[in-house]
PDB file of C-alpha atoms and ligand atoms in Angstrom:
ATOM      1  CA  UNK A 956     116.780 103.932 121.648  1.00  0.00           C
ATOM      2  CA  UNK A 957     115.635 105.537 118.398  1.00  0.00           C
ATOM      3  CA  UNK A 958     115.526 108.894 120.112  1.00  0.00           C
ATOM      4  CA  UNK A 959     119.075 108.487 121.439  1.00  0.00           C
ATOM      5  CA  UNK A 960     120.343 107.390 118.031  1.00  0.00           C
ATOM      6  CA  UNK A 961     118.723 110.404 116.398  1.00  0.00           C
ATOM      7  CA  UNK A 962     120.177 112.750 119.008  1.00  0.00           C
ATOM      8  CA  UNK A 963     123.662 111.294 118.461  1.00  0.00           C
ATOM      9  CA  UNK A 964     123.297 111.641 114.670  1.00  0.00           C
ATOM     10  CA  UNK A 965     122.038 115.229 114.982  1.00  0.00           C
ATOM     11  CA  UNK A 966     124.914 116.147 117.257  1.00  0.00           C
ATOM     12  CA  UNK A 967     127.407 114.854 114.679  1.00  0.00           C
ATOM     13  CA  UNK A 968     125.751 116.799 111.880  1.00  0.00           C
ATOM     14  CA  UNK A 969     125.672 119.941 114.017  1.00  0.00           C
ATOM     15  CA  UNK A 970     129.401 119.700 114.748  1.00  0.00           C
ATOM     16  CA  UNK A 971     130.158 119.121 111.056  1.00  0.00           C
ATOM     17  CA  UNK A 972     128.231 122.260 110.088  1.00  0.00           C
ATOM     18  CA  UNK A 973     128.462 124.629 113.045  1.00  0.00           C
ATOM     19  CA  UNK A 974     127.406 127.582 110.901  1.00  0.00           C
ATOM     20  CA  UNK A 975     124.098 126.069 109.830  1.00  0.00           C
ATOM     21  CA  UNK A 976     120.825 127.376 111.185  1.00  0.00           C
ATOM     22  CA  UNK A 977     118.317 125.550 113.349  1.00  0.00           C
ATOM     23  CA  UNK A 978     115.844 125.469 110.489  1.00  0.00           C
ATOM     24  CA  UNK A 979     118.437 123.774 108.252  1.00  0.00           C
ATOM     25  CA  UNK A 980     118.794 121.023 110.876  1.00  0.00           C
ATOM     26  CA  UNK A 981     115.044 120.861 111.382  1.00  0.00           C
ATOM     27  CA  UNK A 982     114.501 120.367 107.645  1.00  0.00           C
ATOM     28  CA  UNK A 983     117.057 117.554 107.640  1.00  0.00           C
ATOM     29  CA  UNK A 984     115.090 115.835 110.431  1.00  0.00           C
ATOM     30  CA  UNK A 985     111.769 116.370 108.610  1.00  0.00           C
ATOM     31  CA  UNK A 986     113.259 114.753 105.504  1.00  0.00           C
ATOM     32  CA  UNK A 987     114.695 111.760 107.354  1.00  0.00           C
ATOM     33  CA  UNK A 988     111.732 109.531 106.470  1.00  0.00           C
ATOM     34  CA  UNK A 989     111.912 110.590 102.808  1.00  0.00           C
ATOM     35  CA  UNK A 990     115.406 109.166 102.244  1.00  0.00           C
ATOM     36  CA  UNK A 991     115.652 105.951 100.230  1.00  0.00           C
ATOM     37  CA  UNK A 992     118.947 104.172  99.795  1.00  0.00           C
ATOM     38  CA  UNK A 993     119.835 103.166  96.265  1.00  0.00           C
ATOM     39  CA  UNK A 994     121.845 100.061  95.382  1.00  0.00           C
ATOM     40  CA  UNK A 995     124.652 102.066  93.815  1.00  0.00           C
ATOM     41  CA  UNK A 996     125.390 104.098  96.945  1.00  0.00           C
ATOM     42  CA  UNK A 997     123.263 107.028  95.856  1.00  0.00           C
ATOM     43  CA  UNK A 998     120.125 108.204  97.635  1.00  0.00           C
ATOM     44  CA  UNK A 999     116.697 109.420  96.619  1.00  0.00           C
ATOM     45  CA  UNK A1000     115.008 112.082  98.694  1.00  0.00           C
ATOM     46  CA  UNK A1001     111.316 112.703  98.108  1.00  0.00           C
ATOM     47  CA  UNK A1002     110.462 116.319  97.494  1.00  0.00           C
ATOM     48  CA  UNK A1003     108.206 118.208  99.878  1.00  0.00           C
ATOM     49  CA  UNK A1004     106.276 121.232  98.711  1.00  0.00           C
ATOM     50  CA  UNK A1005     106.106 122.686 102.206  1.00  0.00           C
ATOM     51  CA  UNK A1006     109.913 122.711 102.300  1.00  0.00           C
ATOM     52  CA  UNK A1007     110.128 124.601  99.029  1.00  0.00           C
ATOM     53  CA  UNK A1008     110.763 121.649  96.710  1.00  0.00           C
ATOM     54  CA  UNK A1009     109.572 121.799  93.150  1.00  0.00           C
ATOM     55  CA  UNK A1010     110.460 118.255  92.119  1.00  0.00           C
ATOM     56  CA  UNK A1011     108.908 114.970  93.345  1.00  0.00           C
ATOM     57  CA  UNK A1012     112.299 113.440  93.998  1.00  0.00           C
ATOM     58  CA  UNK A1013     115.931 114.518  94.344  1.00  0.00           C
ATOM     59  CA  UNK A1014     118.997 112.418  93.754  1.00  0.00           C
ATOM     60  CA  UNK A1015     121.885 112.718  96.217  1.00  0.00           C
ATOM     61  CA  UNK A1016     125.265 111.112  95.592  1.00  0.00           C
ATOM     62  CA  UNK A1017     128.822 111.241  96.825  1.00  0.00           C
ATOM     63  CA  UNK A1018     131.622 111.991  94.418  1.00  0.00           C
ATOM     64  CA  UNK A1019     135.028 110.431  95.068  1.00  0.00           C
ATOM     65  CA  UNK A1020     136.516 113.003  92.689  1.00  0.00           C
ATOM     66  CA  UNK A1021     135.891 116.061  94.826  1.00  0.00           C
ATOM     67  CA  UNK A1022     135.036 114.271  98.068  1.00  0.00           C
ATOM     68  CA  UNK A1023     131.669 116.010  98.302  1.00  0.00           C
ATOM     69  CA  UNK A1024     127.999 115.198  98.368  1.00  0.00           C
ATOM     70  CA  UNK A1025     125.973 116.416  95.417  1.00  0.00           C
ATOM     71  CA  UNK A1026     122.268 116.895  94.887  1.00  0.00           C
ATOM     72  CA  UNK A1027     120.215 117.118  91.703  1.00  0.00           C
ATOM     73  CA  UNK A1028     118.786 120.387  93.069  1.00  0.00           C
ATOM     74  CA  UNK A1029     122.224 121.927  92.435  1.00  0.00           C
ATOM     75  CA  UNK A1030     121.393 121.778  88.759  1.00  0.00           C
ATOM     76  CA  UNK A1031     118.814 123.833  86.948  1.00  0.00           C
ATOM     77  CA  UNK A1032     116.341 122.588  84.340  1.00  0.00           C
ATOM     78  CA  UNK A1033     119.025 123.128  81.762  1.00  0.00           C
ATOM     79  CA  UNK A1034     121.748 121.264  83.619  1.00  0.00           C
ATOM     80  CA  UNK A1035     123.615 124.326  84.844  1.00  0.00           C
ATOM     81  CA  UNK A1036     125.115 124.093  88.275  1.00  0.00           C
ATOM     82  CA  UNK A1037     123.384 126.364  90.762  1.00  0.00           C
ATOM     83  CA  UNK A1038     124.085 126.855  94.433  1.00  0.00           C
ATOM     84  CA  UNK A1039     127.045 124.950  95.857  1.00  0.00           C
ATOM     85  CA  UNK A1040     125.900 125.243  99.433  1.00  0.00           C
ATOM     86  CA  UNK A1041     124.916 122.070 101.292  1.00  0.00           C
ATOM     87  CA  UNK A1042     121.183 121.697 100.675  1.00  0.00           C
ATOM     88  CA  UNK A1043     118.835 120.036 103.146  1.00  0.00           C
ATOM     89  CA  UNK A1044     118.460 116.991 100.835  1.00  0.00           C
ATOM     90  CA  UNK A1045     122.161 116.324 101.326  1.00  0.00           C
ATOM     91  CA  UNK A1046     121.801 117.162 105.023  1.00  0.00           C
ATOM     92  CA  UNK A1047     118.968 114.599 105.276  1.00  0.00           C
ATOM     93  CA  UNK A1048     121.138 111.919 103.655  1.00  0.00           C
ATOM     94  CA  UNK A1049     124.076 112.695 105.948  1.00  0.00           C
ATOM     95  CA  UNK A1050     121.734 112.536 108.928  1.00  0.00           C
ATOM     96  CA  UNK A1051     120.164 109.298 107.671  1.00  0.00           C
ATOM     97  CA  UNK A1052     123.574 107.599 107.344  1.00  0.00           C
ATOM     98  CA  UNK A1053     124.614 108.632 110.851  1.00  0.00           C
ATOM     99  CA  UNK A1054     121.241 107.704 112.331  1.00  0.00           C
ATOM    100  CA  UNK A1055     121.403 104.239 110.765  1.00  0.00           C
ATOM    101  CA  UNK A1056     124.922 103.711 112.058  1.00  0.00           C
ATOM    102  CA  UNK A1057     123.943 104.838 115.572  1.00  0.00           C
ATOM    103  CA  UNK A1058     120.975 102.439 115.544  1.00  0.00           C
ATOM    104  CA  UNK A1059     123.174  99.545 114.422  1.00  0.00           C
ATOM    105  CA  UNK A1060     125.683 100.354 117.132  1.00  0.00           C
ATOM    106  CA  UNK A1061     122.895 100.367 119.728  1.00  0.00           C
ATOM    107  CA  UNK A1062     121.688  96.989 118.449  1.00  0.00           C
ATOM    108  CA  UNK A1063     125.181  95.540 118.901  1.00  0.00           C
ATOM    109  CA  UNK A1064     125.240  96.623 122.543  1.00  0.00           C
ATOM    110  CA  UNK A1065     125.745  93.748 124.975  1.00  0.00           C
ATOM    111  CA  UNK A1066     123.083  92.866 127.521  1.00  0.00           C
ATOM    112  CA  UNK A1067     122.443  89.929 129.841  1.00  0.00           C
ATOM    113  CA  UNK A1068     119.439  87.648 129.669  1.00  0.00           C
ATOM    114  CA  UNK A1069     118.152  85.116 132.210  1.00  0.00           C
ATOM    115  CA  UNK A1070     115.016  83.039 132.582  1.00  0.00           C
ATOM    116  CA  UNK A1071     113.576  81.633 135.767  1.00  0.00           C
ATOM    117  CA  UNK A1072     110.517  80.707 137.736  1.00  0.00           C
ATOM    118  CA  UNK A1073     109.323  82.443 140.874  1.00  0.00           C
ATOM    119  CA  UNK A1074     106.456  82.379 143.296  1.00  0.00           C
ATOM    120  CA  UNK A1075     105.211  85.764 144.362  1.00  0.00           C
ATOM    121  CA  UNK A1076     102.039  87.159 145.725  1.00  0.00           C
ATOM    122  CA  UNK A1077     102.504  90.827 145.132  1.00  0.00           C
ATOM    123  CA  UNK A1078     104.897  93.075 143.261  1.00  0.00           C
ATOM    124  CA  UNK A1079     107.682  91.521 141.175  1.00  0.00           C
ATOM    125  CA  UNK A1080     110.699  93.559 140.131  1.00  0.00           C
ATOM    126  CA  UNK A1081     114.203  93.021 138.773  1.00  0.00           C
ATOM    127  CA  UNK A1082     117.338  95.007 137.980  1.00  0.00           C
ATOM    128  CA  UNK A1083     116.456  95.217 134.314  1.00  0.00           C
ATOM    129  CA  UNK A1084     113.503  94.770 131.985  1.00  0.00           C
ATOM    130  CA  UNK A1085     111.256  92.153 133.531  1.00  0.00           C
ATOM    131  CA  UNK A1086     108.833  90.011 131.539  1.00  0.00           C
ATOM    132  CA  UNK A1087     106.307  87.938 133.444  1.00  0.00           C
ATOM    133  CA  UNK A1088     103.765  85.253 132.597  1.00  0.00           C
ATOM    134  CA  UNK A1089     101.931  82.658 134.698  1.00  0.00           C
ATOM    135  CA  UNK A1090     103.878  79.408 134.946  1.00  0.00           C
ATOM    136  CA  UNK A1091     100.772  77.267 134.474  1.00  0.00           C
ATOM    137  CA  UNK A1092      98.960  76.953 131.164  1.00  0.00           C
ATOM    138  CA  UNK A1093      95.651  77.443 132.937  1.00  0.00           C
ATOM    139  CA  UNK A1094      94.875  79.971 135.614  1.00  0.00           C
ATOM    140  CA  UNK A1095      92.921  78.011 138.223  1.00  0.00           C
ATOM    141  CA  UNK A1096      92.548  77.918 141.985  1.00  0.00           C
ATOM    142  CA  UNK A1097      96.024  76.394 142.388  1.00  0.00           C
ATOM    143  CA  UNK A1098      97.454  79.471 140.735  1.00  0.00           C
ATOM    144  CA  UNK A1099      95.695  81.792 143.145  1.00  0.00           C
ATOM    145  CA  UNK A1100      96.780  79.659 146.095  1.00  0.00           C
ATOM    146  CA  UNK A1101     100.450  79.825 145.048  1.00  0.00           C
ATOM    147  CA  UNK A1102     100.977  82.166 142.115  1.00  0.00           C
ATOM    148  CA  UNK A1103     103.993  80.918 140.159  1.00  0.00           C
ATOM    149  CA  UNK A1104     105.394  82.907 137.287  1.00  0.00           C
ATOM    150  CA  UNK A1105     107.864  82.332 134.527  1.00  0.00           C
ATOM    151  CA  UNK A1106     110.102  85.324 134.160  1.00  0.00           C
ATOM    152  CA  UNK A1107     112.599  86.653 131.669  1.00  0.00           C
ATOM    153  CA  UNK A1108     114.967  89.486 132.543  1.00  0.00           C
ATOM    154  CA  UNK A1109     117.085  91.607 130.207  1.00  0.00           C
ATOM    155  CA  UNK A1110     119.666  93.507 132.213  1.00  0.00           C
ATOM    156  CA  UNK A1111     122.764  95.635 131.799  1.00  0.00           C
ATOM    157  CA  UNK A1112     124.530  93.633 134.512  1.00  0.00           C
ATOM    158  CA  UNK A1113     125.476  89.948 134.534  1.00  0.00           C
ATOM    159  CA  UNK A1114     124.120  89.415 138.036  1.00  0.00           C
ATOM    160  CA  UNK A1115     120.347  89.478 137.808  1.00  0.00           C
ATOM    161  CA  UNK A1116     118.280  89.838 140.953  1.00  0.00           C
ATOM    162  CA  UNK A1117     114.520  89.360 141.204  1.00  0.00           C
ATOM    163  CA  UNK A1118     112.539  90.751 144.103  1.00  0.00           C
ATOM    164  CA  UNK A1119     109.047  90.067 145.395  1.00  0.00           C
ATOM    165  CA  UNK A1120     107.561  92.885 147.432  1.00  0.00           C
ATOM    166  CA  UNK A1121     111.042  94.310 147.851  1.00  0.00           C
ATOM    167  CA  UNK A1122     112.585  91.042 149.056  1.00  0.00           C
ATOM    168  CA  UNK A1123     115.224  89.198 147.030  1.00  0.00           C
ATOM    169  CA  UNK A1124     113.788  85.846 145.944  1.00  0.00           C
ATOM    170  CA  UNK A1125     115.988  84.847 143.034  1.00  0.00           C
ATOM    171  CA  UNK A1126     119.497  85.519 141.828  1.00  0.00           C
ATOM    172  CA  UNK A1127     120.614  84.432 138.379  1.00  0.00           C
ATOM    173  CA  UNK A1128     123.642  84.754 136.172  1.00  0.00           C
ATOM    174  CA  UNK A1129     122.663  86.343 132.889  1.00  0.00           C
ATOM    175  CA  UNK A1130     123.827  85.098 129.520  1.00  0.00           C
ATOM    176  CA  UNK A1131     125.634  87.751 127.504  1.00  0.00           C
ATOM    177  CA  UNK A1132     123.962  88.501 124.153  1.00  0.00           C
ATOM    178  CA  UNK A1133     123.573  91.387 121.706  1.00  0.00           C
ATOM    179  CA  UNK A1134     120.555  93.624 122.278  1.00  0.00           C
ATOM    180  CA  UNK A1135     119.074  92.497 118.948  1.00  0.00           C
ATOM    181  CA  UNK A1136     119.310  88.864 120.118  1.00  0.00           C
ATOM    182  CA  UNK A1137     117.712  89.771 123.440  1.00  0.00           C
ATOM    183  CA  UNK A1138     114.773  91.336 121.583  1.00  0.00           C
ATOM    184  CA  UNK A1139     114.381  88.154 119.582  1.00  0.00           C
ATOM    185  CA  UNK A1140     114.473  86.048 122.775  1.00  0.00           C
ATOM    186  CA  UNK A1141     111.795  88.231 124.372  1.00  0.00           C
ATOM    187  CA  UNK A1142     109.510  87.832 121.355  1.00  0.00           C
ATOM    188  CA  UNK A1143     109.993  84.073 121.274  1.00  0.00           C
ATOM    189  CA  UNK A1144     109.415  83.872 125.009  1.00  0.00           C
ATOM    190  CA  UNK A1145     106.105  85.721 124.707  1.00  0.00           C
ATOM    191  CA  UNK A1146     105.055  83.361 121.938  1.00  0.00           C
ATOM    192  CA  UNK A1147     105.518  80.400 124.363  1.00  0.00           C
TER     193      UNK A1147
HETATM  194 ZN1   ZN B 463     119.205 119.308  97.241  1.00  0.00          ZN
END
């Protein structure tokens, strides 16, 4: 999911700046982890020597006046404005904002969740992510005689089907939840 979100964010940045080089984009990606969001809507980007930075941190902010992003690297030691080109600190911030948005969107995606109990001696599968644990607290001879499992399935479709050795053994109607909620349910389920 993180990979897809990053790809989507990169694609947006690429289409915004079609003239920019691959290394410009690569630097923006390398800086992604160095971006810190400030409370006032500005951003701090840690400097990296290997990317040619000479300061430990750069400040990036958006100006409503000219509708542009600015970076403290546009100013010299003496406060004179230098290059007006979009630096990779700004590129990193633009990428960061899009990446975050893409991740949030992915989290809001709807999925279906269902819990059940099955008996299966062999391979269990489902049309989604399948989580399995023994139904009994203790694994004893009874379990080996008739192995019962508690299952949880997170699926993209409402109708959830569980198979044992390729044969359908359970059909359930999933409950529609956000992906973030499903993740929470999976964690809680594992915790018993
Ligand atoms: Zn900069």
